[in-house]
PDB file of C-alpha atoms and ligand atoms in Angstrom:
ATOM      1  CA  MET A   1     100.929  78.755 127.785  1.00  0.00           C
ATOM      2  CA  ASN A   2      98.714  75.725 128.273  1.00  0.00           C
ATOM      3  CA  SER A   3      96.899  73.821 125.524  1.00  0.00           C
ATOM      4  CA  ALA A   4      93.651  75.680 126.122  1.00  0.00           C
ATOM      5  CA  GLY A   5      95.449  78.994 125.626  1.00  0.00           C
ATOM      6  CA  LEU A   6      97.064  77.790 122.420  1.00  0.00           C
ATOM      7  CA  LEU A   7      93.758  76.498 121.075  1.00  0.00           C
ATOM      8  CA  GLN A   8      92.184  79.831 121.925  1.00  0.00           C
ATOM      9  CA  VAL A   9      94.742  81.648 119.745  1.00  0.00           C
ATOM     10  CA  ILE A  10      94.308  79.108 116.934  1.00  0.00           C
ATOM     11  CA  LYS A  11      90.557  79.629 117.008  1.00  0.00           C
ATOM     12  CA  LYS A  12      90.857  83.373 117.294  1.00  0.00           C
ATOM     13  CA  ARG A  13      92.945  83.777 114.123  1.00  0.00           C
ATOM     14  CA  ARG A  14      90.824  85.005 111.239  1.00  0.00           C
ATOM     15  CA  SER A  15      91.530  86.192 107.744  1.00  0.00           C
ATOM     16  CA  VAL A  16      91.282  89.918 108.232  1.00  0.00           C
ATOM     17  CA  ARG A  17      90.422  91.822 105.068  1.00  0.00           C
ATOM     18  CA  VAL A  18      89.506  95.247 106.435  1.00  0.00           C
ATOM     19  CA  TYR A  19      92.134  97.139 108.379  1.00  0.00           C
ATOM     20  CA  LYS A  20      92.239 100.398 110.288  1.00  0.00           C
ATOM     21  CA  ALA A  21      95.177 102.711 110.807  1.00  0.00           C
ATOM     22  CA  GLY A  22      97.640 101.781 113.516  1.00  0.00           C
ATOM     23  CA  LYS A  23     101.219 100.694 113.682  1.00  0.00           C
ATOM     24  CA  VAL A  24     102.500  97.215 114.236  1.00  0.00           C
ATOM     25  CA  ALA A  25     105.358  97.944 116.628  1.00  0.00           C
ATOM     26  CA  ASP A  26     108.882  96.900 115.646  1.00  0.00           C
ATOM     27  CA  LYS A  27     108.997  94.611 118.668  1.00  0.00           C
ATOM     28  CA  GLN A  28     105.751  92.924 117.641  1.00  0.00           C
ATOM     29  CA  LEU A  29     107.075  92.445 114.126  1.00  0.00           C
ATOM     30  CA  GLU A  30     110.278  90.887 115.456  1.00  0.00           C
ATOM     31  CA  THR A  31     108.272  88.489 117.616  1.00  0.00           C
ATOM     32  CA  ILE A  32     106.125  87.520 114.637  1.00  0.00           C
ATOM     33  CA  LEU A  33     109.256  86.839 112.565  1.00  0.00           C
ATOM     34  CA  GLU A  34     110.706  84.900 115.475  1.00  0.00           C
ATOM     35  CA  ALA A  35     107.629  82.668 115.416  1.00  0.00           C
ATOM     36  CA  GLY A  36     108.229  82.047 111.712  1.00  0.00           C
ATOM     37  CA  ARG A  37     111.842  81.259 112.426  1.00  0.00           C
ATOM     38  CA  TRP A  38     110.886  78.325 114.613  1.00  0.00           C
ATOM     39  CA  ALA A  39     108.638  76.643 112.079  1.00  0.00           C
ATOM     40  CA  PRO A  40     109.436  73.038 111.266  1.00  0.00           C
ATOM     41  CA  SER A  41     110.813  72.504 107.767  1.00  0.00           C
ATOM     42  CA  GLY A  42     111.773  69.510 105.663  1.00  0.00           C
ATOM     43  CA  ALA A  43     115.341  68.477 106.606  1.00  0.00           C
ATOM     44  CA  ASN A  44     115.476  71.769 108.529  1.00  0.00           C
ATOM     45  CA  THR A  45     116.091  73.605 105.249  1.00  0.00           C
ATOM     46  CA  GLN A  46     114.254  76.758 106.417  1.00  0.00           C
ATOM     47  CA  PRO A  47     113.542  77.619 102.778  1.00  0.00           C
ATOM     48  CA  TRP A  48     111.719  80.890 103.481  1.00  0.00           C
ATOM     49  CA  GLU A  49     112.876  84.412 102.665  1.00  0.00           C
ATOM     50  CA  PHE A  50     110.644  87.285 103.762  1.00  0.00           C
ATOM     51  CA  VAL A  51     110.606  90.730 102.193  1.00  0.00           C
ATOM     52  CA  VAL A  52     109.115  92.936 104.889  1.00  0.00           C
ATOM     53  CA  THR A  53     107.925  96.404 103.980  1.00  0.00           C
ATOM     54  CA  ARG A  54     106.359  99.357 105.752  1.00  0.00           C
ATOM     55  CA  ASP A  55     106.556 101.519 102.649  1.00  0.00           C
ATOM     56  CA  ARG A  56     103.062 102.846 101.956  1.00  0.00           C
ATOM     57  CA  GLY A  57     104.050 103.878  98.434  1.00  0.00           C
ATOM     58  CA  LYS A  58     105.023 100.327  97.567  1.00  0.00           C
ATOM     59  CA  MET A  59     101.882  99.003  99.239  1.00  0.00           C
ATOM     60  CA  LYS A  60      99.785 101.286  97.073  1.00  0.00           C
ATOM     61  CA  LYS A  61     101.485  99.789  94.040  1.00  0.00           C
ATOM     62  CA  VAL A  62     100.828  96.285  95.330  1.00  0.00           C
ATOM     63  CA  ARG A  63      97.162  97.186  95.707  1.00  0.00           C
ATOM     64  CA  ARG A  64      97.086  98.509  92.170  1.00  0.00           C
ATOM     65  CA  ILE A  65      98.708  95.335  90.817  1.00  0.00           C
ATOM     66  CA  TYR A  66      96.060  93.202  92.518  1.00  0.00           C
ATOM     67  CA  ASP A  67      93.215  95.512  91.508  1.00  0.00           C
ATOM     68  CA  ASN A  68      94.258  95.523  87.864  1.00  0.00           C
ATOM     69  CA  GLU A  69      94.568  91.784  87.814  1.00  0.00           C
ATOM     70  CA  TRP A  70      91.142  91.474  89.411  1.00  0.00           C
ATOM     71  CA  LYS A  71      89.562  93.757  86.841  1.00  0.00           C
ATOM     72  CA  GLU A  72      91.093  91.721  84.015  1.00  0.00           C
ATOM     73  CA  ARG A  73      89.797  88.466  85.452  1.00  0.00           C
ATOM     74  CA  LYS A  74      86.384  90.006  86.051  1.00  0.00           C
ATOM     75  CA  LYS A  75      86.086  90.829  82.366  1.00  0.00           C
ATOM     76  CA  GLU A  76      86.601  87.153  81.551  1.00  0.00           C
ATOM     77  CA  ASP A  77      84.471  85.763  84.355  1.00  0.00           C
ATOM     78  CA  PRO A  78      82.049  88.359  85.768  1.00  0.00           C
ATOM     79  CA  ILE A  79      80.172  85.771  87.834  1.00  0.00           C
ATOM     80  CA  HIS A  80      82.927  84.369  90.008  1.00  0.00           C
ATOM     81  CA  TYR A  81      84.904  87.568  90.341  1.00  0.00           C
ATOM     82  CA  LYS A  82      81.880  89.677  91.265  1.00  0.00           C
ATOM     83  CA  GLY A  83      82.238  91.744  94.385  1.00  0.00           C
ATOM     84  CA  LEU A  84      85.500  90.257  95.536  1.00  0.00           C
ATOM     85  CA  LYS A  85      88.145  92.905  95.698  1.00  0.00           C
ATOM     86  CA  LYS A  86      91.718  92.682  96.879  1.00  0.00           C
ATOM     87  CA  ASP A  87      92.111  96.212  98.126  1.00  0.00           C
ATOM     88  CA  TYR A  88      93.092  94.986 101.589  1.00  0.00           C
ATOM     89  CA  VAL A  89      96.301  93.556 100.254  1.00  0.00           C
ATOM     90  CA  GLY A  90      98.359  96.666 100.759  1.00  0.00           C
ATOM     91  CA  ASP A  91      96.387  98.795 103.193  1.00  0.00           C
ATOM     92  CA  VAL A  92      98.255  97.854 106.343  1.00  0.00           C
ATOM     93  CA  SER A  93     101.097  98.629 108.697  1.00  0.00           C
ATOM     94  CA  VAL A  94     103.348  95.843 107.450  1.00  0.00           C
ATOM     95  CA  LEU A  95     103.345  93.754 104.317  1.00  0.00           C
ATOM     96  CA  VAL A  96     105.321  90.523 104.161  1.00  0.00           C
ATOM     97  CA  LEU A  97     106.193  89.000 100.820  1.00  0.00           C
ATOM     98  CA  VAL A  98     106.751  85.334 101.416  1.00  0.00           C
ATOM     99  CA  CYS A  99     109.405  83.894  99.141  1.00  0.00           C
ATOM    100  CA  GLY A 100     111.115  80.548  99.032  1.00  0.00           C
ATOM    101  CA  ASP A 101     114.550  79.477  97.924  1.00  0.00           C
ATOM    102  CA  PRO A 102     114.079  76.398  95.751  1.00  0.00           C
ATOM    103  CA  ARG A 103     117.794  75.589  95.866  1.00  0.00           C
ATOM    104  CA  THR A 104     117.062  74.118  99.295  1.00  0.00           C
ATOM    105  CA  LYS A 105     115.314  71.242  97.529  1.00  0.00           C
ATOM    106  CA  GLN A 106     118.770  69.844  96.755  1.00  0.00           C
ATOM    107  CA  VAL A 107     119.087  69.001 100.438  1.00  0.00           C
ATOM    108  CA  TYR A 108     116.251  66.480 100.234  1.00  0.00           C
ATOM    109  CA  LEU A 109     118.670  63.738  99.258  1.00  0.00           C
ATOM    110  CA  THR A 110     116.373  60.887 100.102  1.00  0.00           C
ATOM    111  CA  THR A 111     113.425  62.461  98.303  1.00  0.00           C
ATOM    112  CA  ARG A 112     113.959  61.976  94.611  1.00  0.00           C
ATOM    113  CA  GLN A 113     110.680  62.829  92.889  1.00  0.00           C
ATOM    114  CA  PRO A 114     110.303  66.511  91.950  1.00  0.00           C
ATOM    115  CA  GLY A 115     106.676  66.519  93.122  1.00  0.00           C
ATOM    116  CA  ASP A 116     107.725  65.205  96.536  1.00  0.00           C
ATOM    117  CA  ARG A 117     110.457  67.822  96.847  1.00  0.00           C
ATOM    118  CA  GLU A 118     107.999  70.557  95.916  1.00  0.00           C
ATOM    119  CA  LYS A 119     105.661  69.255  98.613  1.00  0.00           C
ATOM    120  CA  LEU A 120     108.380  69.526 101.273  1.00  0.00           C
ATOM    121  CA  PHE A 121     109.323  73.001 100.075  1.00  0.00           C
ATOM    122  CA  GLN A 122     105.754  74.348 100.019  1.00  0.00           C
ATOM    123  CA  ALA A 123     104.730  72.771 103.304  1.00  0.00           C
ATOM    124  CA  SER A 124     107.798  74.140 105.095  1.00  0.00           C
ATOM    125  CA  ILE A 125     107.078  77.684 103.990  1.00  0.00           C
ATOM    126  CA  ALA A 126     103.395  77.348 104.802  1.00  0.00           C
ATOM    127  CA  ASN A 127     104.364  76.339 108.342  1.00  0.00           C
ATOM    128  CA  ALA A 128     106.337  79.533 108.783  1.00  0.00           C
ATOM    129  CA  VAL A 129     103.411  81.597 107.504  1.00  0.00           C
ATOM    130  CA  GLU A 130     100.970  79.925 109.859  1.00  0.00           C
ATOM    131  CA  HIS A 131     103.332  80.357 112.831  1.00  0.00           C
ATOM    132  CA  MET A 132     103.531  84.063 112.099  1.00  0.00           C
ATOM    133  CA  MET A 133      99.780  84.396 111.692  1.00  0.00           C
ATOM    134  CA  LEU A 134      99.157  82.695 115.007  1.00  0.00           C
ATOM    135  CA  MET A 135     101.675  84.910 116.757  1.00  0.00           C
ATOM    136  CA  ALA A 136     100.030  87.981 115.224  1.00  0.00           C
ATOM    137  CA  ALA A 137      96.617  86.728 116.359  1.00  0.00           C
ATOM    138  CA  SER A 138      97.932  86.256 119.886  1.00  0.00           C
ATOM    139  CA  MET A 139      98.788  89.977 119.851  1.00  0.00           C
ATOM    140  CA  GLY A 140      95.348  90.905 118.566  1.00  0.00           C
ATOM    141  CA  LEU A 141      96.769  91.711 115.119  1.00  0.00           C
ATOM    142  CA  GLY A 142      95.087  90.737 111.879  1.00  0.00           C
ATOM    143  CA  THR A 143      96.660  88.924 108.954  1.00  0.00           C
ATOM    144  CA  VAL A 144      95.422  87.279 105.799  1.00  0.00           C
ATOM    145  CA  TRP A 145      97.014  84.725 103.547  1.00  0.00           C
ATOM    146  CA  VAL A 146      97.044  86.215 100.047  1.00  0.00           C
ATOM    147  CA  SER A 147      97.934  84.114  97.045  1.00  0.00           C
ATOM    148  CA  VAL A 148     100.460  85.355  94.515  1.00  0.00           C
ATOM    149  CA  ARG A 149      99.052  84.080  91.266  1.00  0.00           C
ATOM    150  CA  GLU A 150     101.103  83.824  88.122  1.00  0.00           C
ATOM    151  CA  GLU A 151      99.300  86.862  86.718  1.00  0.00           C
ATOM    152  CA  VAL A 152     100.652  89.193  89.434  1.00  0.00           C
ATOM    153  CA  GLU A 153     103.952  87.532  90.216  1.00  0.00           C
ATOM    154  CA  PRO A 154     106.195  89.310  87.655  1.00  0.00           C
ATOM    155  CA  GLU A 155     105.082  92.785  88.722  1.00  0.00           C
ATOM    156  CA  LEU A 156     105.481  92.026  92.415  1.00  0.00           C
ATOM    157  CA  ARG A 157     108.875  90.487  91.758  1.00  0.00           C
ATOM    158  CA  GLU A 158     109.984  93.613  89.935  1.00  0.00           C
ATOM    159  CA  LEU A 159     108.625  95.966  92.608  1.00  0.00           C
ATOM    160  CA  PHE A 160     110.483  94.230  95.432  1.00  0.00           C
ATOM    161  CA  LYS A 161     113.509  93.180  93.376  1.00  0.00           C
ATOM    162  CA  VAL A 162     113.062  89.520  94.201  1.00  0.00           C
ATOM    163  CA  PRO A 163     115.786  87.742  92.222  1.00  0.00           C
ATOM    164  CA  GLN A 164     115.681  84.406  90.481  1.00  0.00           C
ATOM    165  CA  PRO A 165     115.700  81.624  91.519  1.00  0.00           C
ATOM    166  CA  LEU A 166     113.588  82.681  94.509  1.00  0.00           C
ATOM    167  CA  ARG A 167     109.913  81.817  94.285  1.00  0.00           C
ATOM    168  CA  LEU A 168     107.410  84.482  95.277  1.00  0.00           C
ATOM    169  CA  LEU A 169     104.573  82.560  96.892  1.00  0.00           C
ATOM    170  CA  TRP A 170     102.350  84.579  99.212  1.00  0.00           C
ATOM    171  CA  VAL A 171     101.684  88.051 100.521  1.00  0.00           C
ATOM    172  CA  VAL A 172     100.750  88.494 104.164  1.00  0.00           C
ATOM    173  CA  PRO A 173      99.458  91.857 105.393  1.00  0.00           C
ATOM    174  CA  ILE A 174      99.797  92.477 109.135  1.00  0.00           C
ATOM    175  CA  GLY A 175      97.776  95.199 110.787  1.00  0.00           C
ATOM    176  CA  HIS A 176      94.965  96.241 113.058  1.00  0.00           C
ATOM    177  CA  ALA A 177      91.601  94.786 112.122  1.00  0.00           C
ATOM    178  CA  LYS A 178      88.801  97.287 111.658  1.00  0.00           C
ATOM    179  CA  SER A 179      86.570  94.664 113.185  1.00  0.00           C
ATOM    180  CA  TRP A 180      87.410  91.082 113.997  1.00  0.00           C
ATOM    181  CA  PRO A 181      85.678  88.809 111.449  1.00  0.00           C
ATOM    182  CA  LYS A 182      83.305  86.077 112.539  1.00  0.00           C
ATOM    183  CA  ALA A 183      84.552  82.503 112.271  1.00  0.00           C
ATOM    184  CA  LYS A 184      83.733  80.659 109.092  1.00  0.00           C
ATOM    185  CA  PRO A 185      82.170  77.234 109.514  1.00  0.00           C
ATOM    186  CA  ARG A 186      84.462  74.309 110.096  1.00  0.00           C
ATOM    187  CA  ARG A 187      83.842  70.648 109.413  1.00  0.00           C
ATOM    188  CA  LYS A 188      83.266  68.461 112.424  1.00  0.00           C
ATOM    189  CA  ILE A 189      86.189  66.294 113.578  1.00  0.00           C
ATOM    190  CA  SER A 190      84.063  63.199 113.106  1.00  0.00           C
ATOM    191  CA  ASP A 191      83.548  64.188 109.453  1.00  0.00           C
ATOM    192  CA  PHE A 192      87.215  64.286 108.526  1.00  0.00           C
ATOM    193  CA  ALA A 193      88.986  62.071 111.042  1.00  0.00           C
ATOM    194  CA  HIS A 194      89.032  58.503 109.830  1.00  0.00           C
ATOM    195  CA  ARG A 195      89.789  56.064 112.610  1.00  0.00           C
ATOM    196  CA  GLU A 196      92.142  53.200 111.722  1.00  0.00           C
ATOM    197  CA  LEU A 197      90.996  52.953 108.086  1.00  0.00           C
ATOM    198  CA  CYS A 198      89.927  55.600 105.655  1.00  0.00           C
ATOM    199  CA  ASN A 199      86.169  55.416 105.365  1.00  0.00           C
ATOM    200  CA  PRO A 200      85.071  56.487 101.867  1.00  0.00           C
ATOM    201  CA  LYS A 201      81.481  56.805 103.105  1.00  0.00           C
ATOM    202  CA  LYS A 202      82.550  59.809 105.140  1.00  0.00           C
ATOM    203  CA  LEU A 203      83.846  61.705 102.138  1.00  0.00           C
ATOM    204  CA  ARG A 204      81.840  64.698 101.061  1.00  0.00           C
ATOM    205  CA  GLN A 205      79.483  64.447  98.129  1.00  0.00           C
ATOM    206  CA  ASP A 206      80.758  66.384  95.119  1.00  0.00           C
ATOM    207  CA  SER A 207      77.921  68.862  95.689  1.00  0.00           C
ATOM    208  CA  ALA A 208      79.190  69.561  99.229  1.00  0.00           C
ATOM    209  CA  ILE A 209      82.610  70.679  97.994  1.00  0.00           C
ATOM    210  CA  ARG A 210      81.849  74.294  97.368  1.00  0.00           C
ATOM    211  CA  PRO A 211      84.120  77.169  96.419  1.00  0.00           C
ATOM    212  CA  TRP A 212      84.823  80.065  98.686  1.00  0.00           C
ATOM    213  CA  PRO A 213      82.992  82.278  99.628  1.00  0.00           C
ATOM    214  CA  LYS A 214      79.901  80.083  99.665  1.00  0.00           C
ATOM    215  CA  SER A 215      81.268  77.429 102.009  1.00  0.00           C
TER     216      SER A 215
HETATM  217  C1  FMN B 301      96.939  78.535 100.898  1.00  0.00           C
HETATM  218  C2  FMN B 301      95.942  79.634 101.177  1.00  0.00           C
HETATM  219  C3  FMN B 301      95.698  80.600 100.215  1.00  0.00           C
HETATM  220  C4  FMN B 301      94.788  81.638 100.460  1.00  0.00           C
HETATM  221  N1  FMN B 301      94.625  82.631  99.522  1.00  0.00           N
HETATM  222  C5  FMN B 301      93.824  83.675  99.808  1.00  0.00           C
HETATM  223  C6  FMN B 301      93.721  84.787  98.914  1.00  0.00           C
HETATM  224  O1  FMN B 301      94.361  84.834  97.865  1.00  0.00           O
HETATM  225  N2  FMN B 301      92.931  85.814  99.263  1.00  0.00           N
HETATM  226  C7  FMN B 301      92.216  85.815 100.428  1.00  0.00           C
HETATM  227  O2  FMN B 301      91.527  86.779 100.692  1.00  0.00           O
HETATM  228  N3  FMN B 301      92.291  84.784 101.307  1.00  0.00           N
HETATM  229  C8  FMN B 301      93.060  83.722 101.021  1.00  0.00           C
HETATM  230  N4  FMN B 301      93.183  82.683 101.927  1.00  0.00           N
HETATM  231  C9  FMN B 301      92.410  82.729 103.186  1.00  0.00           C
HETATM  232  C10 FMN B 301      91.235  81.733 103.208  1.00  0.00           C
HETATM  233  O3  FMN B 301      90.207  82.181 102.369  1.00  0.00           O
HETATM  234  C11 FMN B 301      90.742  81.601 104.654  1.00  0.00           C
HETATM  235  O4  FMN B 301      91.788  81.081 105.448  1.00  0.00           O
HETATM  236  C12 FMN B 301      89.537  80.671 104.787  1.00  0.00           C
HETATM  237  O5  FMN B 301      88.436  81.179 104.072  1.00  0.00           O
HETATM  238  C13 FMN B 301      89.117  80.449 106.254  1.00  0.00           C
HETATM  239  O6  FMN B 301      88.831  81.683 106.875  1.00  0.00           O
HETATM  240  P1  FMN B 301      89.647  82.146 108.181  1.00  0.00           P
HETATM  241  O7  FMN B 301      91.099  82.267 107.776  1.00  0.00           O
HETATM  242  O8  FMN B 301      89.080  83.484 108.579  1.00  0.00           O
HETATM  243  O9  FMN B 301      89.466  81.123 109.229  1.00  0.00           O
HETATM  244  C14 FMN B 301      94.082  81.659 101.685  1.00  0.00           C
HETATM  245  C15 FMN B 301      94.361  80.682 102.658  1.00  0.00           C
HETATM  246  C16 FMN B 301      95.281  79.696 102.414  1.00  0.00           C
HETATM  247  C17 FMN B 301      95.593  78.698 103.500  1.00  0.00           C
END
C-alpha cells in the first residue's frame, strides 16, 4: 500500500457507536490481532493481553455494567452525563478487552521513574489498539475506543476473570457500523506543529479547550 492508501485508512477510521448485526469473520479477527501484534512497544515488551469474546451473554452483561455506572454518574451530574449512553459497548460481533501486564515495566531498566515507566507501558498498549482499529477500518469494520474507568473495572475484571496483576485498560468493540459516522473536526497542522521552537502564541486559549462532545 502506498502512503495515500494508508492515509485514506487513517482518515476513514471513526469511532463507531451504532452497530448493526453481522459477523466479523474469524479471518478478519486474526488479521486485526496480527496488526496489534506488530505494534511498537517500549523495549519491545509487548505488554498487551487481549481477552476476545463473541459471547453475546457476556456482552449483555458488559452493557449492563456500563449502563448502571452511567445512571449512577448521571444522578450526581445530570448536565454532563445527559444523553450520552454506552449501550454500544457490548452490541457487536466481537468485544476485545484490552489488558496490560505491568510486570513488563521491570524491563525498562534505563527508565527509573515510575511515571516514565507507566508512560511507556500505556503508550505501547495504545499503539496496539490503534493498529487494530486501523486494520478494522481498512476492512470497513467499525471500532470504538472505550475507557474502562475505575467504577466499572472490578465488575469487568470479575466477568472475564482477569487476574491480578494485569491491568484492565480499554474495551474495543468490533463490528459492522449501522452507518459510518461523519468525521469530527481536526485542528490544522499549522495550529499544532511548532517549527524549531515551541511557540506559546499558538497554544489554544483556555476557552478553546472544550470537552467532548462539543469540540
Ligand atoms: C484514550 C481514548 C479514550 C476514549 N474513550 C472513549 C470512551 O470511553 N467512550 C467513547 O465513546 N469514545 C471514547 N474515545 C473515542 C473518542 O471520543 C474519539 O476518538 C474522538 O472523539 C474522535 O472521534 P473519531 O474517533 O470518530 O475520529 C476514546 C478515545 C481515546 C483515544
